[in-house]
XYZ file of C-alpha atoms in Angstrom:
751
model
C -81.184 -76.137 -43.195
C -83.491 -76.162 -46.262
C -82.973 -73.356 -49.208
C -85.692 -73.233 -51.565
C -88.294 -70.641 -52.802
C -91.569 -69.659 -51.858
C -94.502 -71.719 -52.739
C -95.933 -69.561 -55.535
C -92.653 -70.038 -57.278
C -91.630 -73.347 -56.311
C -87.998 -75.032 -57.012
C -87.666 -78.296 -58.946
C -84.971 -78.795 -56.006
C -83.538 -78.122 -52.556
C -80.974 -78.089 -51.223
C -80.129 -79.221 -47.221
C -77.087 -78.148 -45.379
C -75.250 -81.007 -43.429
C -75.999 -80.938 -39.197
C -73.299 -80.989 -37.115
C -70.993 -78.395 -39.495
C -70.584 -76.107 -36.405
C -69.444 -78.783 -34.166
C -67.172 -80.203 -37.081
C -65.649 -76.463 -37.680
C -65.077 -76.258 -33.884
C -63.228 -79.375 -33.677
C -61.194 -78.499 -37.116
C -60.200 -75.525 -35.157
C -58.954 -77.481 -31.944
C -56.641 -79.500 -34.199
C -55.509 -76.748 -35.584
C -54.166 -75.435 -32.441
C -52.881 -79.001 -32.216
C -50.740 -78.916 -35.178
C -49.843 -75.200 -34.329
C -48.058 -76.514 -31.224
C -46.517 -79.705 -33.085
C -44.625 -77.111 -35.142
C -43.397 -75.011 -31.694
C -42.593 -78.310 -30.284
C -40.060 -78.801 -33.746
C -38.946 -75.163 -33.877
C -37.770 -74.743 -30.346
C -36.037 -78.251 -30.050
C -34.041 -78.438 -32.946
C -30.752 -80.306 -31.991
C -27.604 -78.610 -32.518
C -24.811 -81.006 -30.933
C -24.710 -83.581 -27.850
C -27.584 -82.515 -25.790
C -28.499 -84.962 -22.375
C -32.051 -85.565 -23.180
C -32.981 -87.583 -20.115
C -31.274 -91.087 -19.219
C -27.848 -89.678 -18.691
C -26.883 -90.727 -22.681
C -25.859 -87.953 -25.535
C -27.971 -88.409 -28.660
C -27.299 -86.932 -31.675
C -30.333 -86.529 -33.974
C -29.006 -85.179 -36.325
C -30.360 -81.657 -37.588
C -31.344 -82.572 -41.155
C -33.280 -85.523 -39.961
C -35.288 -82.969 -37.292
C -35.865 -80.622 -40.310
C -36.642 -83.441 -42.769
C -39.280 -84.396 -40.433
C -40.775 -80.826 -39.486
C -40.820 -80.160 -43.716
C -43.092 -83.424 -43.572
C -45.260 -82.196 -40.808
C -45.313 -78.679 -42.702
C -46.569 -80.212 -45.496
C -49.256 -82.578 -43.918
C -50.231 -79.574 -42.103
C -50.789 -77.484 -45.006
C -52.465 -80.548 -46.913
C -54.728 -81.221 -44.066
C -55.820 -77.337 -44.140
C -56.552 -77.981 -47.833
C -58.735 -81.236 -47.298
C -61.080 -79.113 -44.971
C -62.309 -76.995 -47.613
C -64.596 -79.391 -48.967
C -65.732 -80.412 -45.376
C -66.844 -77.087 -43.728
C -69.788 -76.982 -45.940
C -71.419 -80.237 -46.979
C -75.140 -79.992 -48.931
C -77.400 -82.286 -50.118
C -79.697 -81.879 -52.615
C -83.545 -83.317 -53.545
C -85.002 -83.412 -56.861
C -88.751 -83.149 -57.576
C -89.830 -84.895 -60.586
C -93.210 -84.520 -59.994
C -93.367 -80.645 -59.998
C -90.969 -81.068 -63.593
C -93.987 -83.017 -65.078
C -96.442 -80.756 -64.199
C -94.465 -77.723 -65.356
C -93.513 -78.968 -69.060
C -95.229 -81.189 -71.400
C -93.362 -84.186 -72.720
C -93.259 -82.540 -76.022
C -91.490 -79.272 -74.222
C -88.154 -81.467 -72.835
C -85.237 -81.314 -74.237
C -83.075 -83.726 -76.611
C -80.449 -85.876 -74.656
C -77.694 -87.252 -76.274
C -75.759 -90.124 -74.844
C -72.369 -90.702 -75.151
C -70.759 -94.111 -74.041
C -67.133 -94.492 -74.567
C -64.830 -98.217 -75.065
C -61.342 -98.879 -75.589
C -60.591 -102.603 -75.956
C -62.917 -105.708 -76.405
C -60.611 -108.198 -74.606
C -60.620 -105.658 -71.310
C -64.206 -104.454 -71.886
C -66.213 -107.279 -73.045
C -68.824 -106.262 -75.964
C -71.720 -107.933 -73.881
C -70.705 -105.900 -71.184
C -71.191 -102.498 -73.481
C -74.250 -103.444 -74.970
C -75.862 -104.063 -71.812
C -74.836 -100.680 -70.619
C -76.085 -99.357 -73.951
C -79.305 -101.090 -73.408
C -80.001 -99.643 -70.239
C -79.525 -96.180 -71.013
C -81.885 -96.797 -74.224
C -84.565 -97.852 -71.611
C -84.619 -94.578 -69.374
C -88.519 -93.246 -68.451
C -87.728 -90.568 -71.255
C -89.639 -89.609 -74.624
C -87.810 -92.278 -76.843
C -87.621 -89.856 -79.853
C -85.765 -87.308 -77.600
C -83.111 -89.551 -76.767
C -79.886 -90.656 -78.700
C -77.104 -92.937 -77.744
C -73.406 -92.875 -78.998
C -70.821 -95.711 -78.669
C -67.707 -94.914 -79.085
C -65.460 -97.464 -80.072
C -61.563 -96.518 -79.884
C -60.679 -100.184 -80.903
C -62.799 -100.144 -83.906
C -63.869 -103.813 -83.196
C -66.288 -105.115 -85.541
C -66.871 -107.807 -82.413
C -68.564 -104.598 -80.830
C -70.143 -103.508 -83.934
C -71.761 -107.051 -83.947
C -72.684 -106.817 -80.285
C -74.360 -103.538 -81.037
C -76.196 -104.672 -84.189
C -77.662 -107.792 -81.570
C -78.782 -105.071 -79.184
C -80.551 -103.141 -81.684
C -82.999 -106.020 -82.423
C -83.082 -107.555 -78.732
C -83.928 -103.231 -77.966
C -87.333 -104.073 -79.644
C -88.406 -106.484 -77.178
C -86.550 -105.121 -74.408
C -87.569 -101.489 -74.128
C -91.472 -102.474 -73.707
C -90.792 -105.077 -71.224
C -89.014 -102.671 -69.195
C -91.725 -99.886 -69.702
C -94.540 -102.226 -68.973
C -93.295 -104.360 -65.698
C -91.207 -101.000 -64.801
C -87.941 -102.970 -64.503
C -85.201 -101.505 -62.131
C -82.177 -101.866 -62.901
C -83.117 -101.759 -67.083
C -79.411 -103.683 -67.562
C -80.483 -106.950 -68.983
C -77.695 -108.606 -66.989
C -78.054 -107.171 -63.705
C -81.911 -107.031 -63.751
C -81.667 -111.046 -64.689
C -78.898 -111.442 -61.836
C -80.874 -109.784 -58.957
C -84.609 -110.247 -59.811
C -86.237 -113.105 -57.304
C -89.260 -114.204 -58.152
C -91.909 -113.271 -61.148
C -95.492 -114.276 -60.010
C -96.886 -111.689 -61.879
C -95.164 -111.904 -64.760
C -93.353 -115.363 -65.110
C -94.506 -116.172 -68.831
C -93.112 -112.754 -70.170
C -90.066 -112.840 -67.851
C -89.111 -116.359 -69.494
C -89.482 -114.995 -72.975
C -87.460 -111.984 -72.427
C -84.891 -113.770 -70.411
C -84.802 -116.297 -73.704
C -84.325 -113.984 -76.408
C -81.284 -112.160 -73.943
C -79.756 -115.782 -73.513
C -79.946 -116.221 -77.195
C -78.521 -112.838 -78.092
C -75.974 -113.389 -75.212
C -74.291 -116.776 -76.797
C -73.805 -115.002 -80.312
C -72.209 -112.352 -79.084
C -69.750 -114.664 -76.815
C -69.350 -117.230 -79.618
C -68.453 -114.419 -81.830
C -65.510 -113.029 -79.336
C -64.478 -116.241 -78.094
C -63.771 -116.956 -82.273
C -62.575 -113.510 -82.566
C -64.223 -112.626 -85.673
C -67.833 -112.156 -86.925
C -69.050 -115.277 -89.315
C -69.218 -114.370 -92.922
C -73.120 -115.095 -93.047
C -73.908 -112.502 -90.202
C -71.536 -109.815 -91.944
C -73.695 -110.362 -94.739
C -76.767 -109.470 -93.301
C -76.045 -105.980 -92.654
C -74.159 -103.146 -94.813
C -71.719 -101.672 -91.879
C -69.311 -104.377 -92.008
C -68.129 -103.352 -95.306
C -66.623 -100.518 -93.661
C -63.980 -102.635 -92.325
C -62.668 -103.609 -95.636
C -59.956 -101.077 -95.765
C -59.512 -101.665 -91.812
C -55.640 -102.046 -91.087
C -55.227 -102.374 -87.350
C -56.528 -100.121 -84.103
C -54.378 -97.311 -84.940
C -54.757 -97.311 -89.058
C -58.387 -96.991 -90.095
C -61.182 -94.790 -91.712
C -63.585 -93.664 -89.783
C -66.313 -96.175 -89.280
C -69.920 -94.856 -88.763
C -73.524 -96.256 -88.805
C -76.737 -94.948 -87.515
C -78.108 -98.065 -86.873
C -81.462 -96.900 -85.589
C -82.962 -93.551 -86.435
C -86.613 -92.310 -86.836
C -85.982 -91.629 -90.764
C -86.265 -95.747 -91.100
C -89.134 -96.344 -89.047
C -89.852 -100.002 -90.807
C -86.356 -100.874 -88.782
C -86.575 -98.162 -85.840
C -89.418 -99.257 -83.916
C -90.242 -101.311 -80.972
C -93.015 -104.353 -80.946
C -95.399 -102.233 -79.845
C -94.742 -99.936 -82.353
C -93.259 -97.178 -80.561
C -89.605 -95.183 -81.685
C -86.543 -96.656 -80.256
C -84.094 -94.223 -79.178
C -81.356 -93.293 -82.247
C -78.552 -95.753 -82.263
C -74.994 -94.784 -83.536
C -71.760 -96.656 -83.538
C -68.519 -94.496 -84.150
C -65.179 -95.292 -84.594
C -63.145 -92.304 -85.342
C -60.487 -92.091 -87.938
C -56.793 -93.346 -86.513
C -53.495 -92.843 -88.458
C -50.100 -93.787 -86.397
C -48.745 -90.008 -87.312
C -51.429 -88.666 -85.402
C -51.982 -88.542 -81.648
C -55.525 -89.627 -81.356
C -55.603 -87.841 -77.133
C -57.337 -91.281 -76.046
C -60.820 -90.609 -74.412
C -60.935 -87.242 -74.239
C -60.615 -87.162 -78.282
C -63.158 -89.699 -78.389
C -65.575 -87.649 -76.518
C -64.707 -84.300 -79.012
C -65.620 -86.530 -81.856
C -68.819 -87.599 -80.223
C -69.540 -83.862 -79.329
C -68.976 -82.863 -83.087
C -70.720 -85.892 -84.835
C -73.703 -85.886 -82.141
C -74.400 -81.848 -83.499
C -74.883 -83.082 -87.193
C -77.094 -86.168 -86.092
C -79.323 -84.817 -83.454
C -77.369 -81.870 -81.339
C -79.243 -82.428 -78.248
C -78.503 -79.633 -75.906
C -78.223 -82.239 -72.815
C -75.849 -84.535 -73.454
C -74.600 -87.582 -70.721
C -71.522 -89.464 -70.805
C -71.125 -92.771 -69.372
C -67.863 -95.470 -69.025
C -68.864 -98.510 -71.131
C -69.301 -100.638 -67.489
C -71.599 -97.911 -65.516
C -74.957 -99.131 -66.508
C -77.830 -97.275 -65.400
C -79.623 -98.651 -61.876
C -82.498 -95.956 -62.458
C -84.640 -95.245 -65.097
C -85.301 -91.438 -63.717
C -81.674 -89.960 -64.070
C -82.402 -87.799 -66.830
C -85.463 -86.418 -65.026
C -83.327 -85.827 -61.910
C -80.701 -83.922 -64.075
C -83.193 -81.955 -65.794
C -84.849 -80.822 -62.228
C -81.478 -78.560 -61.600
C -80.994 -78.049 -65.411
C -84.510 -76.642 -66.052
C -84.585 -74.913 -62.747
C -86.209 -71.568 -63.322
C -84.337 -69.565 -60.760
C -81.043 -71.313 -61.143
C -80.402 -74.004 -63.953
C -79.209 -71.231 -66.330
C -76.063 -71.281 -64.010
C -75.574 -75.356 -63.945
C -72.959 -76.435 -66.286
C -73.384 -79.950 -65.219
C -75.047 -82.472 -62.813
C -72.500 -84.926 -61.927
C -73.767 -88.038 -60.031
C -71.855 -90.653 -58.030
C -69.954 -93.420 -59.426
C -70.583 -96.860 -57.910
C -69.787 -100.187 -58.230
C -71.794 -103.568 -57.767
C -68.796 -105.866 -57.625
C -67.890 -104.105 -53.990
C -67.477 -106.378 -50.936
C -68.965 -105.384 -47.475
C -65.276 -104.333 -45.668
C -64.115 -102.749 -49.733
C -60.308 -104.276 -49.676
C -59.161 -101.903 -52.070
C -61.290 -98.828 -51.124
C -63.016 -98.958 -54.299
C -65.679 -96.933 -53.283
C -63.836 -94.118 -52.690
C -66.223 -93.082 -50.341
C -64.413 -89.935 -48.396
C -64.676 -88.732 -52.094
C -67.789 -89.753 -53.518
C -69.915 -89.359 -50.476
C -68.253 -86.394 -48.149
C -66.033 -84.520 -49.991
C -68.106 -84.194 -53.613
C -71.105 -82.845 -51.260
C -68.323 -80.632 -49.492
C -67.622 -79.038 -53.258
C -70.855 -79.103 -53.949
C -71.741 -76.467 -51.281
C -69.520 -74.012 -52.763
C -71.278 -74.957 -56.247
C -68.221 -76.381 -57.844
C -68.171 -80.409 -57.590
C -65.477 -81.830 -59.755
C -66.337 -83.154 -63.373
C -65.282 -87.320 -62.951
C -65.460 -88.439 -66.281
C -68.473 -90.339 -66.124
C -71.828 -90.518 -64.731
C -72.220 -86.642 -65.944
C -75.205 -84.801 -67.603
C -73.653 -81.617 -69.159
C -74.956 -78.780 -71.234
C -73.545 -78.861 -74.625
C -72.311 -75.145 -74.772
C -70.509 -74.977 -71.576
C -68.802 -78.573 -72.683
C -68.072 -76.679 -75.872
C -66.196 -74.091 -74.106
C -68.993 -71.114 -74.436
C -68.867 -68.624 -71.178
C -71.552 -68.542 -68.652
C -73.936 -65.525 -69.344
C -77.484 -64.578 -68.411
C -78.627 -65.694 -72.002
C -78.981 -69.150 -71.061
C -82.014 -68.426 -68.899
C -84.679 -70.706 -70.238
C -82.561 -72.076 -72.921
C -83.762 -75.252 -72.573
C -87.041 -74.517 -73.589
C -86.054 -73.122 -76.644
C -87.267 -75.198 -79.906
C -84.731 -77.397 -81.040
C -83.477 -77.547 -84.604
C -83.792 -80.880 -86.403
C -80.727 -81.683 -88.798
C -82.162 -84.908 -90.327
C -84.702 -82.596 -92.244
C -84.733 -83.353 -95.759
C -81.308 -85.485 -96.152
C -81.336 -89.042 -95.812
C -79.029 -91.356 -93.847
C -76.562 -91.956 -95.888
C -75.708 -88.327 -96.561
C -75.997 -87.809 -92.706
C -73.239 -90.550 -92.166
C -71.187 -89.200 -94.780
C -71.304 -85.637 -93.608
C -70.744 -86.697 -89.835
C -67.451 -88.961 -91.019
C -65.448 -85.690 -92.018
C -65.974 -84.421 -88.477
C -64.307 -88.004 -87.030
C -61.188 -87.682 -89.351
C -57.702 -87.099 -87.374
C -57.082 -83.924 -89.254
C -60.197 -82.394 -88.164
C -58.658 -80.680 -85.332
C -55.363 -79.441 -86.851
C -55.535 -75.497 -85.998
C -58.721 -75.494 -83.999
C -59.618 -74.843 -80.766
C -60.670 -78.305 -80.018
C -59.057 -80.155 -77.238
C -57.744 -76.318 -76.086
C -60.808 -74.411 -75.389
C -63.321 -76.497 -76.768
C -64.867 -79.839 -75.693
C -62.728 -82.077 -73.395
C -58.926 -80.847 -72.417
C -56.251 -82.496 -73.934
C -52.680 -82.854 -72.555
C -53.678 -84.160 -69.247
C -54.065 -87.614 -67.900
C -57.043 -86.800 -65.746
C -58.791 -84.609 -68.735
C -62.453 -84.916 -66.823
C -61.226 -82.859 -64.014
C -59.162 -80.589 -66.015
C -62.208 -79.898 -68.214
C -64.744 -79.608 -65.405
C -61.829 -76.805 -63.967
C -61.891 -75.143 -67.230
C -66.082 -75.047 -67.120
C -65.861 -73.433 -63.387
C -63.047 -70.966 -64.658
C -65.445 -69.741 -67.576
C -68.168 -68.475 -64.791
C -70.697 -71.757 -64.591
C -71.408 -74.163 -61.399
C -72.159 -77.280 -61.005
C -74.329 -79.798 -59.058
C -73.787 -83.053 -57.042
C -76.775 -85.203 -56.583
C -76.407 -88.614 -54.974
C -80.284 -89.920 -55.594
C -81.956 -92.187 -52.894
C -81.667 -95.045 -55.716
C -78.251 -94.951 -57.174
C -77.861 -93.593 -60.587
C -75.438 -95.693 -62.166
C -73.233 -99.217 -61.446
C -69.728 -100.194 -62.842
C -66.867 -102.444 -62.206
C -64.191 -101.625 -59.632
C -60.254 -102.932 -59.796
C -60.329 -106.325 -58.143
C -56.473 -106.848 -57.725
C -54.044 -104.512 -55.732
C -52.090 -103.409 -59.064
C -55.363 -102.383 -60.848
C -55.956 -100.071 -58.176
C -52.421 -98.683 -57.760
C -51.812 -98.212 -61.525
C -55.496 -96.581 -61.636
C -54.344 -94.240 -58.708
C -50.736 -93.620 -59.925
C -52.571 -92.162 -63.316
C -55.127 -90.053 -61.638
C -52.093 -88.574 -59.514
C -49.833 -88.071 -62.325
C -52.663 -86.152 -64.318
C -53.697 -84.238 -60.862
C -49.874 -82.781 -60.684
C -50.326 -82.173 -64.515
C -53.130 -79.713 -63.529
C -50.709 -78.011 -60.713
C -48.067 -77.452 -63.210
C -50.367 -76.295 -66.203
C -51.574 -73.031 -67.056
C -54.894 -73.657 -65.627
C -53.494 -74.265 -62.000
C -56.437 -73.578 -59.905
C -53.887 -72.113 -57.036
C -52.976 -69.175 -59.187
C -54.873 -69.073 -62.200
C -58.372 -69.582 -60.475
C -57.405 -66.713 -58.294
C -60.722 -64.516 -58.727
C -62.086 -66.880 -61.008
C -63.792 -69.354 -58.480
C -64.208 -69.771 -55.080
C -61.389 -69.710 -52.711
C -62.646 -73.096 -51.100
C -62.732 -74.826 -54.701
C -58.885 -73.327 -55.214
C -57.983 -75.081 -52.136
C -60.378 -78.246 -53.079
C -58.823 -78.591 -56.416
C -55.507 -77.736 -55.060
C -55.581 -80.539 -52.242
C -56.377 -83.203 -55.348
C -53.711 -81.584 -57.571
C -51.223 -82.270 -54.623
C -51.637 -85.800 -54.388
C -48.438 -86.847 -55.846
C -46.343 -84.368 -53.778
C -47.752 -85.960 -50.280
C -45.441 -89.509 -51.481
C -42.483 -87.689 -49.914
C -43.628 -86.878 -46.462
C -45.403 -90.374 -46.155
C -42.199 -91.818 -47.238
C -40.615 -89.608 -44.477
C -42.852 -90.686 -41.693
C -42.780 -94.697 -43.075
C -38.916 -94.686 -43.074
C -37.367 -92.003 -40.563
C -39.038 -92.651 -37.446
C -38.621 -96.645 -37.664
C -35.221 -96.449 -38.646
C -34.021 -94.268 -35.424
C -35.560 -96.844 -33.270
C -32.708 -99.302 -34.101
C -30.545 -96.499 -32.544
C -32.787 -95.813 -29.585
C -32.817 -92.510 -30.653
C -36.402 -90.422 -29.760
C -37.654 -88.267 -32.704
C -40.778 -87.312 -30.769
C -41.653 -85.971 -27.223
C -41.625 -88.664 -24.356
C -44.821 -89.628 -22.608
C -44.119 -87.460 -19.381
C -43.715 -84.108 -21.702
C -46.449 -81.637 -21.797
C -44.893 -81.417 -25.689
C -46.870 -85.149 -25.728
C -50.015 -84.063 -25.784
C -50.596 -82.111 -28.951
C -49.056 -84.766 -30.816
C -51.377 -87.393 -29.033
C -54.477 -84.806 -29.833
C -53.380 -84.685 -33.533
C -53.505 -88.405 -33.687
C -56.440 -89.546 -31.654
C -58.759 -86.507 -32.995
C -57.875 -86.843 -36.540
C -58.200 -90.994 -36.309
C -61.489 -90.907 -34.379
C -62.941 -88.023 -36.895
C -62.041 -90.001 -39.987
C -63.570 -93.013 -38.044
C -66.320 -91.622 -36.938
C -66.891 -89.341 -40.855
C -66.303 -93.238 -42.573
C -68.725 -94.916 -40.584
C -71.697 -92.119 -40.817
C -71.699 -92.426 -44.736
C -72.306 -95.944 -44.763
C -68.831 -97.313 -44.270
C -67.724 -100.148 -41.500
C -65.032 -100.153 -39.232
C -62.848 -103.010 -41.030
C -63.521 -101.104 -44.226
C -61.982 -97.876 -42.757
C -58.962 -100.155 -41.963
C -58.867 -101.195 -45.291
C -59.011 -97.636 -46.629
C -55.991 -96.450 -43.974
C -54.227 -99.324 -45.440
C -54.664 -98.288 -49.486
C -53.920 -94.475 -48.181
C -50.430 -95.633 -47.144
C -50.251 -97.987 -50.168
C -51.171 -95.070 -52.664
C -49.512 -92.662 -51.026
C -45.824 -94.521 -50.837
C -45.915 -96.450 -54.331
C -48.754 -94.877 -56.646
C -48.053 -91.136 -55.991
C -44.331 -91.828 -55.736
C -44.352 -93.274 -59.314
C -46.317 -90.524 -60.416
C -44.671 -87.783 -59.272
C -41.428 -89.589 -60.462
C -42.897 -90.104 -63.991
C -43.697 -86.271 -64.135
C -40.176 -85.051 -63.076
C -38.863 -86.922 -65.899
C -41.476 -85.272 -68.564
C -39.918 -82.415 -67.619
C -36.228 -83.575 -68.999
C -38.100 -85.080 -72.227
C -38.275 -88.761 -71.082
C -41.224 -90.759 -72.535
C -44.748 -90.471 -71.267
C -46.261 -93.475 -69.016
C -48.514 -95.883 -71.411
C -52.464 -95.332 -71.136
C -53.862 -97.967 -69.083
C -57.457 -99.186 -69.555
C -58.505 -100.251 -66.314
C -60.065 -104.364 -66.673
C -63.280 -105.306 -66.395
C -63.062 -109.309 -66.539
C -61.155 -111.325 -63.787
C -60.111 -114.724 -63.609
C -62.172 -117.484 -61.734
C -59.090 -117.987 -59.062
C -58.795 -114.265 -58.933
C -62.566 -113.856 -58.485
C -62.537 -116.611 -55.632
C -59.975 -114.432 -53.529
C -61.506 -111.173 -54.233
C -64.776 -112.909 -52.510
C -62.988 -114.116 -49.599
C -61.365 -110.815 -49.566
C -57.769 -111.601 -49.961
C -55.818 -109.081 -51.238
C -54.421 -110.066 -54.781
C -50.958 -109.457 -55.707
C -49.708 -112.088 -58.379
C -47.443 -109.786 -60.433
C -44.017 -108.538 -60.050
C -44.380 -104.964 -60.093
C -42.026 -102.110 -58.763
C -45.233 -100.878 -57.249
C -44.972 -104.165 -54.665
C -40.954 -103.728 -54.446
C -41.508 -100.415 -52.940
C -44.554 -101.401 -50.691
C -42.959 -104.992 -49.825
C -39.766 -103.269 -49.136
C -41.230 -100.350 -46.928
C -43.487 -103.087 -44.840
C -40.220 -105.452 -44.160
C -38.350 -102.428 -42.893
C -40.683 -101.602 -40.148
C -41.310 -105.201 -39.184
C -37.034 -105.889 -38.921
C -37.140 -102.103 -36.898
C -39.978 -102.973 -34.564
C -38.505 -106.550 -33.789
C -34.895 -104.537 -32.869
C -36.882 -102.485 -30.541
C -38.663 -105.115 -29.034
C -35.553 -107.105 -28.700
C -33.920 -104.423 -26.887
C -36.865 -103.601 -24.564
C -36.877 -107.431 -23.742
C -32.967 -107.307 -22.696
C -33.373 -103.917 -21.224
C -33.907 -103.525 -17.004
C -34.980 -100.130 -17.295
C -37.327 -100.927 -20.191
C -40.367 -98.569 -19.331
C -38.386 -95.516 -19.436
C -36.856 -96.293 -22.858
C -40.641 -97.108 -23.760
C -41.978 -93.663 -22.657
C -39.326 -91.873 -24.407
C -39.897 -94.317 -27.758
C -43.489 -94.114 -27.107
C -44.886 -92.570 -30.011
C -42.168 -93.941 -32.593
C -42.621 -97.438 -31.203
C -46.223 -97.323 -32.368
C -46.092 -95.560 -35.386
C -43.879 -98.488 -36.290
C -46.529 -101.263 -34.375
C -48.994 -99.192 -36.523
C -47.031 -99.848 -39.930
C -46.235 -103.204 -39.067
C -49.781 -104.096 -38.100
C -51.443 -102.317 -41.320
C -48.851 -104.470 -43.773
C -50.445 -107.698 -42.358
C -51.610 -108.577 -46.019
C -48.349 -108.101 -47.555
C -46.247 -110.272 -44.906
C -48.874 -112.969 -45.566
C -48.202 -112.590 -49.667
C -44.438 -112.776 -48.945
C -44.308 -115.708 -46.701
C -47.222 -117.564 -45.778
C -49.645 -117.994 -49.001
C -49.332 -120.521 -51.636
C -51.953 -119.193 -53.814
C -50.859 -117.362 -57.446
C -52.106 -114.339 -55.843
C -49.325 -114.278 -53.472
C -46.588 -112.034 -54.087
C -43.530 -113.531 -56.062
C -40.397 -114.823 -55.140
C -38.582 -112.206 -57.023
C -40.269 -109.816 -55.264
C -39.904 -111.012 -51.868
C -35.980 -111.644 -52.621
C -35.252 -108.177 -53.384
C -37.353 -106.311 -50.912
C -35.748 -108.362 -48.294
C -32.276 -107.842 -49.324
C -32.842 -103.839 -49.446
C -35.038 -103.564 -46.697
C -32.115 -105.390 -44.363
C -29.190 -103.216 -46.261
C -30.989 -100.394 -45.289
C -31.183 -101.596 -41.548
C -27.611 -102.822 -41.454
C -26.152 -99.591 -43.112
C -27.765 -97.113 -40.873
C -26.894 -99.648 -37.753
C -23.274 -99.208 -38.855
C -23.178 -95.207 -39.077
C -21.525 -92.994 -36.666
C -23.628 -91.193 -34.171
C -23.616 -88.178 -36.170
C -26.770 -88.821 -38.088
C -27.185 -87.173 -41.168
């Protein structure tokens, strides 16, 4: 089904609903009925004492154990219902850029400010940052309408030096991109992927030489750890580091590197103006909390309002380079649509990664979230803001409520703040807006800009925008708009998800809780979808319950599920097989592989029993006033041996983390329990009857053992540096054995 207007007033975009929605809904309803039968079994078979459950032996289940499983299953069922909200109405968008070009002259297009955020030159190398900046400067869009701002929360003169070098290289790179229609426009990505240059071999060689020379200068300075005095003397901007004390203690450092008010310095080799380019390191003082990326974004909002004040803002992480030069025009097809454009606060593009291998060992593509659930959220005009690759309407991001007055707002003439003001005056005026005291006694971070007080400030901000009456759009173009760098070790992935889960739970516990505050303000399906993500951390308890209790009861030969010959076996089997088949089909249909699906299942288990558990513990700790967890920047570089193992899709452990202790203990516990029941079956004369009674538990335990093979390899078989440390092996083995032995020693009355 396609939703679009009549030919005499054609829309700039069209919306297509997913095929097979009816069949999916019918199947979901059947699963819901089966889940209800599972609950019926639990409620009608609650053990009350010694009961004969076949085989002539008395099994004392323990009422609390049974009710614990029921509670876990009730939670799984509720969580499954919440998950359906973003699967019932998937929509897909298509833009018409030719119509945009026919309808609006270049001079009528709105200005666009681009925000790039970096926080640590050791983790986010300057050469990577400036490749992102250059890719964004090369958009197929009028250069005089583009302004690129780099926020450097490390206030590193190395990053500033790299940006100066990039501004010089841009004078050659942008004309080259325009002349030869270069894609992608990140020099590093382009030179790594291009194969043949028969039609422009000479030009290619020249631009490649210029890039290699620039790259060498930047990397030499990075290795040295400082800028040579000769280089520092070439630009006045370095004098701003004279009062620099540390990353957490320095004045505002702001430099307008390229601007049309300095035409001799801001034109490319063809004589065309380059986009405005600004470096910003906001003021930091030890006694002031700087609110991490959210604080950086709000400083950029204020500073850019003085320098360029574009009505459209794109924000990207420093590793997310542009892979398509037409992304701005794609976004404008939504924001400038005559009928619906004024309702849209932001256009969210997918976050994709160029270092993902075929089977995605750490499930970093987030395929289910990015390629399925976000399209489902779009079906209710509310895809989440994920913190990067997003085009915003400035007013919406600054906290303004939606109203019809925004109709055709982007067509109104934009004020030029720079008339009658020189760049020095502009810099001085802008610096005051990035001071660490500016936000005191204001609504910034509360009702204006990016919201503070949450580890997932992006999701919280998007929710607040939706609560103000705005809509959003999710657009996944045929050519991916952005590519970044995904985690390449298990610890990086787990720490990242721990931070996300902790932040999502903070939203659930905040005054903006979508389950309550969102009632009547946003669509019910959006309430359910937001709540689904907000409850990530809470799922840890149910997953731990199902990872431990059924396996332990195998040691006692006590069944916790109906035997194969019972009619109650059918709903359990239907839920397990049906949901597994659905998730596999969904994963493969949206571009994944069967092995990738298996890896995704493993990461769901690992996140649920480690990352989410620690996220829950940290949130509870904060309620008692204990210290917050430190903010962690995901590493964008890796050592050579780690890279080699990643290329071979070998799971990287390496560190002695409590996250790994939990995972290894659970893996070994299930291995010991499975070996115990297999031994009993081998020695039993009536082994098939035992198997029929315990089949679901044996299959569950077997599944947990099979999916944990990488952990067993890391504990006992591997000798490389990426194996699990011996301290983890010892602790997890002792813990798992202790739990099994203590459980086996309990009396028949199991509590």
